[in-house]
Amino acid sequence: MRFTCALAMNPPEQLVPLAIAAEQNGFSSIALPDSIFAPEKVNAVYPYTPDGKRVFTPETPFVDPLIAASAIGAATTTIRCYSHVVKLGSRHPVPFARQVGTVANLTGNRFGLGLGIGWQQDECRWCGIESGGLKGKRTDEAIEVIQLLLGGGMVEHHGEYFDFERIQMSPAPSEPVPVYIGGHTEAALRRAARHDGWTTAMIKMAELREIIARLRELRGAFGREQEPFEIQAVCVDRFGLDGYAEQAEAGVTDAITVPWLFYGVGFEAPVGEKQDCIKRFAEEYIAPLEAVHA
């Protein structure tokens, strides 16, 4: 099992130094969140907390995950970045595909595309998507368009939501950009099973095991059970050496962590304190677990 360092809600100037520290200390990936803006009035329930409230405020810092991935890629050599997750409902897939392909090329294929639909209809509307932004059918077609354009060559598409004549984006990435799907609903799991991985919000082990079992069923039904598949998990009730070993046994391929929170260091702390926590986390958990499986 690999470890991902999540960089949500940190000051922008800390992202690159934290990613460098993560790379130096054995983390395999960086998870980058997506939030375009924070509305003053929220007209929807946040689906991933018990009380339906957001865990961030309008002042919480966010940056565009693709731009952040490019900056991190320029300052590192091996660590991967993935979006966790881009809300596709508020984006048009054609210009977005250009951005994804650029990040893949600039980082040497060290970018994975984590996608979700989103949860605020107002966000879609205020970004110019007047209808259908939160519909699963639109999401599936948007992913199809993105992958078509990233595949290279002259292509066209004529669908229910998107329509264009023959166009080409060059250069195409030299490797396919992996697509990871976020969401805990049955529709999201079915979507994930058709792609390269599933990424969680905060989740407990009992539900995580149930969903992993369901994903295996779905991948078998789609004839994809022999293909590589990532399970990127924010498991909130299994920590420590035994807890991470249990996550791995359950089928998690990437444990998403926020190392400084383990040691009582907050998001507003100086970057040096967070870097020290990354190093300490790696010494206490990553290195021992790697030694066991060496």
Coordinates of C-alpha atoms in Angstrom, one line a residue:
M1 CA 0.0 0.0 0.0
R2 CA 1.2 3.5 -0.9
F3 CA 0.7 6.7 1.0
T4 CA -0.7 10.0 -0.3
C5 CA -0.2 13.4 1.3
A6 CA -3.4 15.5 1.1
L7 CA -2.7 19.2 0.6
A8 CA -6.2 20.5 1.1
M9 CA -6.7 23.9 2.8
N10 CA -3.1 24.8 3.1
P11 CA -1.7 28.3 2.2
P12 CA -0.7 28.3 -1.5
E13 CA 2.9 29.2 -0.9
Q14 CA 3.3 26.0 1.2
L15 CA 2.1 23.5 -1.4
V16 CA 5.3 23.0 -3.3
P17 CA 7.6 22.8 -0.2
L18 CA 5.2 20.3 1.4
A19 CA 5.1 18.2 -1.8
I20 CA 9.0 18.2 -2.0
A21 CA 9.1 17.0 1.7
A22 CA 6.5 14.3 0.9
E23 CA 8.6 13.1 -2.0
Q24 CA 11.8 13.1 0.0
N25 CA 10.1 11.0 2.7
G26 CA 8.5 8.2 0.7
F27 CA 5.0 9.4 -0.1
S28 CA 4.0 8.3 -3.5
S29 CA 1.3 10.9 -4.3
I30 CA -0.2 14.3 -3.5
A31 CA -3.9 14.7 -3.4
L32 CA -5.2 18.1 -4.5
P33 CA -8.7 19.3 -3.8
D34 CA -11.1 21.3 -6.0
S35 CA -13.2 24.3 -4.9
I36 CA -13.8 27.1 -7.4
F37 CA -15.5 29.5 -5.0
A38 CA -17.4 29.5 -1.7
P39 CA -20.9 31.0 -2.0
E40 CA -22.2 33.2 0.8
K41 CA -25.5 31.2 0.8
V42 CA -25.3 27.5 0.3
N43 CA -28.5 26.0 -1.2
A44 CA -27.5 22.3 -0.9
V45 CA -26.5 19.8 1.8
Y46 CA -22.8 18.9 1.8
P47 CA -23.0 15.1 1.3
Y48 CA -19.9 14.0 3.2
T49 CA -20.4 15.2 6.8
P50 CA -23.0 13.9 9.3
D51 CA -24.5 17.3 9.7
G52 CA -24.4 18.3 6.0
K53 CA -22.2 21.3 6.7
R54 CA -19.0 22.1 4.9
V55 CA -15.7 21.6 6.8
F56 CA -14.3 24.8 5.3
T57 CA -15.2 28.5 5.3
P58 CA -15.2 31.1 2.6
E59 CA -11.7 32.1 3.8
T60 CA -10.2 28.6 3.5
P61 CA -7.5 28.7 0.9
F62 CA -7.9 26.6 -2.3
V63 CA -6.0 26.7 -5.6
D64 CA -6.8 25.2 -8.9
P65 CA -5.6 21.5 -8.6
L66 CA -4.3 21.3 -12.2
I67 CA -2.2 24.4 -11.8
A68 CA -1.0 23.2 -8.5
A69 CA -0.1 19.9 -10.0
S70 CA 2.0 21.6 -12.7
A71 CA 3.9 23.7 -10.1
I72 CA 4.5 20.6 -8.0
G73 CA 5.6 18.6 -11.0
A74 CA 8.2 21.2 -11.9
A75 CA 9.7 21.1 -8.5
T76 CA 9.8 17.3 -8.1
T77 CA 10.9 14.2 -10.0
T78 CA 8.9 11.1 -8.9
I79 CA 5.9 12.0 -6.8
R80 CA 2.5 11.9 -8.5
C81 CA -0.4 14.3 -8.1
Y82 CA -4.1 13.6 -8.5
S83 CA -7.2 15.7 -8.1
H84 CA -9.3 14.8 -5.2
V85 CA -11.7 15.5 -6.9
V86 CA -12.5 17.9 -9.7
K87 CA -16.2 18.7 -9.8
L88 CA -16.9 18.0 -13.5
G89 CA -20.5 19.4 -13.3
S90 CA -19.2 22.9 -13.4
R91 CA -16.8 22.4 -16.3
H92 CA -17.0 22.0 -20.1
P93 CA -14.9 18.9 -21.1
V94 CA -13.3 20.4 -24.2
P95 CA -11.2 23.2 -22.6
F96 CA -10.8 21.0 -19.5
A97 CA -9.3 18.3 -21.6
R98 CA -6.7 20.8 -22.9
Q99 CA -5.8 21.6 -19.3
V100 CA -5.5 17.9 -18.3
G101 CA -3.3 17.1 -21.3
T102 CA -1.1 20.0 -20.5
V103 CA -0.6 18.9 -16.9
A104 CA 0.1 15.3 -18.0
N105 CA 2.8 16.5 -20.5
L106 CA 4.4 19.0 -18.2
T107 CA 4.7 16.5 -15.4
G108 CA 5.9 13.5 -17.4
N109 CA 2.6 11.6 -16.9
R110 CA 2.6 12.1 -13.2
F111 CA -1.0 13.2 -13.0
G112 CA -4.1 11.3 -12.2
L113 CA -7.6 12.8 -12.9
G114 CA -9.9 12.4 -9.9
L115 CA -13.4 13.3 -10.9
G116 CA -16.8 13.8 -9.3
I117 CA -20.0 15.4 -10.4
G118 CA -20.3 18.1 -7.7
W119 CA -23.1 18.9 -5.2
Q120 CA -24.1 22.5 -5.8
Q121 CA -26.4 23.3 -8.7
D122 CA -25.7 27.0 -8.2
E123 CA -21.9 26.3 -8.8
C124 CA -22.7 24.7 -12.1
R125 CA -25.1 27.6 -13.2
W126 CA -22.7 30.3 -12.1
C127 CA -19.9 28.7 -14.1
G128 CA -22.1 28.8 -17.3
I129 CA -23.5 25.2 -17.1
E130 CA -27.2 26.1 -17.1
S131 CA -28.6 22.6 -17.1
G132 CA -27.6 19.0 -16.6
G133 CA -24.4 19.8 -14.6
L134 CA -25.2 17.4 -11.8
K135 CA -26.6 14.6 -14.0
G136 CA -24.8 11.3 -14.3
K137 CA -25.4 11.0 -18.0
R138 CA -23.7 14.3 -18.6
T139 CA -20.7 13.3 -16.4
D140 CA -20.3 10.0 -18.3
E141 CA -20.4 11.8 -21.7
A142 CA -17.9 14.5 -20.4
I143 CA -15.5 11.8 -19.4
E144 CA -15.9 10.1 -22.8
V145 CA -15.1 13.5 -24.5
I146 CA -12.0 14.1 -22.3
Q147 CA -10.6 10.6 -23.0
L148 CA -11.3 10.9 -26.7
L149 CA -9.4 14.2 -26.9
L150 CA -6.5 13.0 -24.8
G151 CA -6.1 10.0 -27.0
G152 CA -4.6 12.1 -29.8
G153 CA -5.4 12.5 -33.5
M154 CA -8.3 14.1 -35.2
V155 CA -11.6 13.2 -33.4
E156 CA -15.2 14.3 -33.4
H157 CA -18.1 13.8 -31.0
H158 CA -21.9 14.1 -31.4
G159 CA -23.7 13.4 -28.2
E160 CA -26.6 14.5 -26.0
Y161 CA -24.7 17.2 -24.2
F162 CA -21.6 17.9 -26.3
D163 CA -21.2 18.2 -30.0
F164 CA -18.2 19.1 -32.1
E165 CA -16.7 18.4 -35.5
R166 CA -13.2 17.0 -36.1
I167 CA -10.6 18.6 -33.9
Q168 CA -7.2 17.6 -32.5
M169 CA -5.3 18.5 -29.4
S170 CA -1.5 18.2 -29.6
P171 CA 0.6 16.9 -28.2
A172 CA -1.4 14.1 -26.7
P173 CA 0.0 12.6 -23.5
S174 CA 2.4 9.8 -24.2
E175 CA 0.4 7.6 -21.7
P176 CA -3.3 7.5 -20.8
V177 CA -4.3 9.8 -18.0
P178 CA -5.8 7.5 -15.3
V179 CA -9.3 8.4 -14.2
Y180 CA -10.4 8.0 -10.6
I181 CA -14.0 8.5 -9.6
G182 CA -15.2 9.9 -6.3
G183 CA -18.5 9.3 -4.6
H184 CA -20.2 6.7 -2.4
T185 CA -23.5 6.2 -4.3
E186 CA -24.2 3.1 -6.4
A187 CA -24.1 5.3 -9.5
A188 CA -20.6 6.6 -8.6
L189 CA -19.4 3.1 -7.9
R190 CA -20.6 1.8 -11.2
R191 CA -18.8 4.7 -12.9
A192 CA -15.6 4.0 -11.0
A193 CA -15.7 0.3 -11.9
R194 CA -15.5 1.3 -15.6
H195 CA -12.4 3.4 -15.0
D196 CA -9.0 3.2 -13.2
G197 CA -9.9 3.7 -9.6
W198 CA -12.2 4.9 -6.8
T199 CA -11.4 7.7 -4.4
T200 CA -13.3 8.2 -1.1
A201 CA -14.4 11.1 1.0
M202 CA -14.1 10.5 4.8
I203 CA -15.2 6.9 5.4
K204 CA -15.2 4.3 8.2
M205 CA -13.7 0.8 7.7
A206 CA -17.0 -1.0 7.8
E207 CA -18.5 1.0 4.9
L208 CA -15.1 0.9 3.1
R209 CA -15.1 -2.9 3.1
E210 CA -18.6 -3.0 1.8
I211 CA -17.8 -0.7 -1.1
I212 CA -14.6 -2.4 -2.0
A213 CA -16.5 -5.7 -2.2
R214 CA -19.2 -4.0 -4.4
L215 CA -16.5 -2.6 -6.7
R216 CA -15.0 -6.0 -7.2
E217 CA -18.5 -7.3 -8.2
L218 CA -19.0 -4.5 -10.6
R219 CA -15.6 -4.8 -12.1
G220 CA -16.2 -8.5 -12.7
A221 CA -19.5 -7.7 -14.3
F222 CA -17.8 -5.2 -16.6
G223 CA -15.0 -7.7 -17.5
R224 CA -12.4 -5.5 -15.9
E225 CA -11.4 -7.5 -12.8
Q226 CA -7.9 -8.3 -14.2
E227 CA -7.0 -4.6 -15.0
P228 CA -5.2 -2.4 -12.5
F229 CA -7.5 -0.5 -10.1
E230 CA -6.7 2.0 -7.4
I231 CA -8.6 2.4 -4.1
Q232 CA -7.6 5.8 -2.6
A233 CA -9.1 6.0 0.9
V234 CA -9.6 8.6 3.6
C235 CA -10.3 6.0 6.3
V236 CA -11.1 7.8 9.6
D237 CA -11.2 5.0 12.1
R238 CA -8.1 2.9 11.3
F239 CA -4.7 4.4 12.0
G240 CA -1.3 3.4 13.2
L241 CA 0.7 0.4 12.0
D242 CA -2.1 -2.1 12.6
G243 CA -4.7 0.3 11.2
Y244 CA -2.8 0.8 8.0
A245 CA -2.1 -2.9 7.7
E246 CA -5.8 -3.5 8.0
Q247 CA -6.5 -0.9 5.2
A248 CA -4.1 -2.7 3.0
E249 CA -5.6 -6.1 3.8
A250 CA -9.1 -4.6 2.9
G251 CA -7.8 -3.6 -0.5
V252 CA -6.8 0.0 -0.1
T253 CA -3.9 0.8 -2.5
D254 CA -3.4 4.4 -1.4
A255 CA -4.0 5.7 2.1
I256 CA -4.7 9.4 2.0
T257 CA -3.3 11.2 5.1
V258 CA -2.7 14.6 6.5
P259 CA 0.5 14.0 8.5
W260 CA 0.5 17.2 10.6
L261 CA -2.9 16.5 12.0
F262 CA -1.6 13.3 13.6
Y263 CA 0.7 15.5 15.8
G264 CA -1.6 18.3 16.7
V265 CA -0.3 20.7 14.1
G266 CA -3.0 22.8 12.3
F267 CA -3.4 23.9 8.8
E268 CA -2.4 27.5 9.7
A269 CA 1.0 26.3 11.1
P270 CA 4.3 27.3 9.5
V271 CA 5.5 25.1 6.7
G272 CA 8.6 23.9 8.6
E273 CA 6.4 22.4 11.3
K274 CA 4.4 20.5 8.7
Q275 CA 7.5 19.3 7.0
D276 CA 8.8 17.9 10.3
C277 CA 5.5 16.1 10.7
I278 CA 5.8 14.6 7.2
K279 CA 9.2 13.3 8.1
R280 CA 8.0 11.9 11.5
F281 CA 5.0 10.2 9.9
A282 CA 7.2 8.6 7.3
E283 CA 9.6 7.3 10.0
E284 CA 6.8 5.9 12.2
Y285 CA 4.6 4.4 9.6
I286 CA 5.8 4.4 6.0
A287 CA 9.3 3.0 6.6
P288 CA 8.2 0.2 9.0
L289 CA 5.4 -0.9 6.7
E290 CA 7.8 -0.9 3.7
A291 CA 10.3 -3.0 5.7
V292 CA 7.6 -5.6 6.5
H293 CA 6.8 -6.0 2.8
A294 CA 10.3 -5.8 1.5

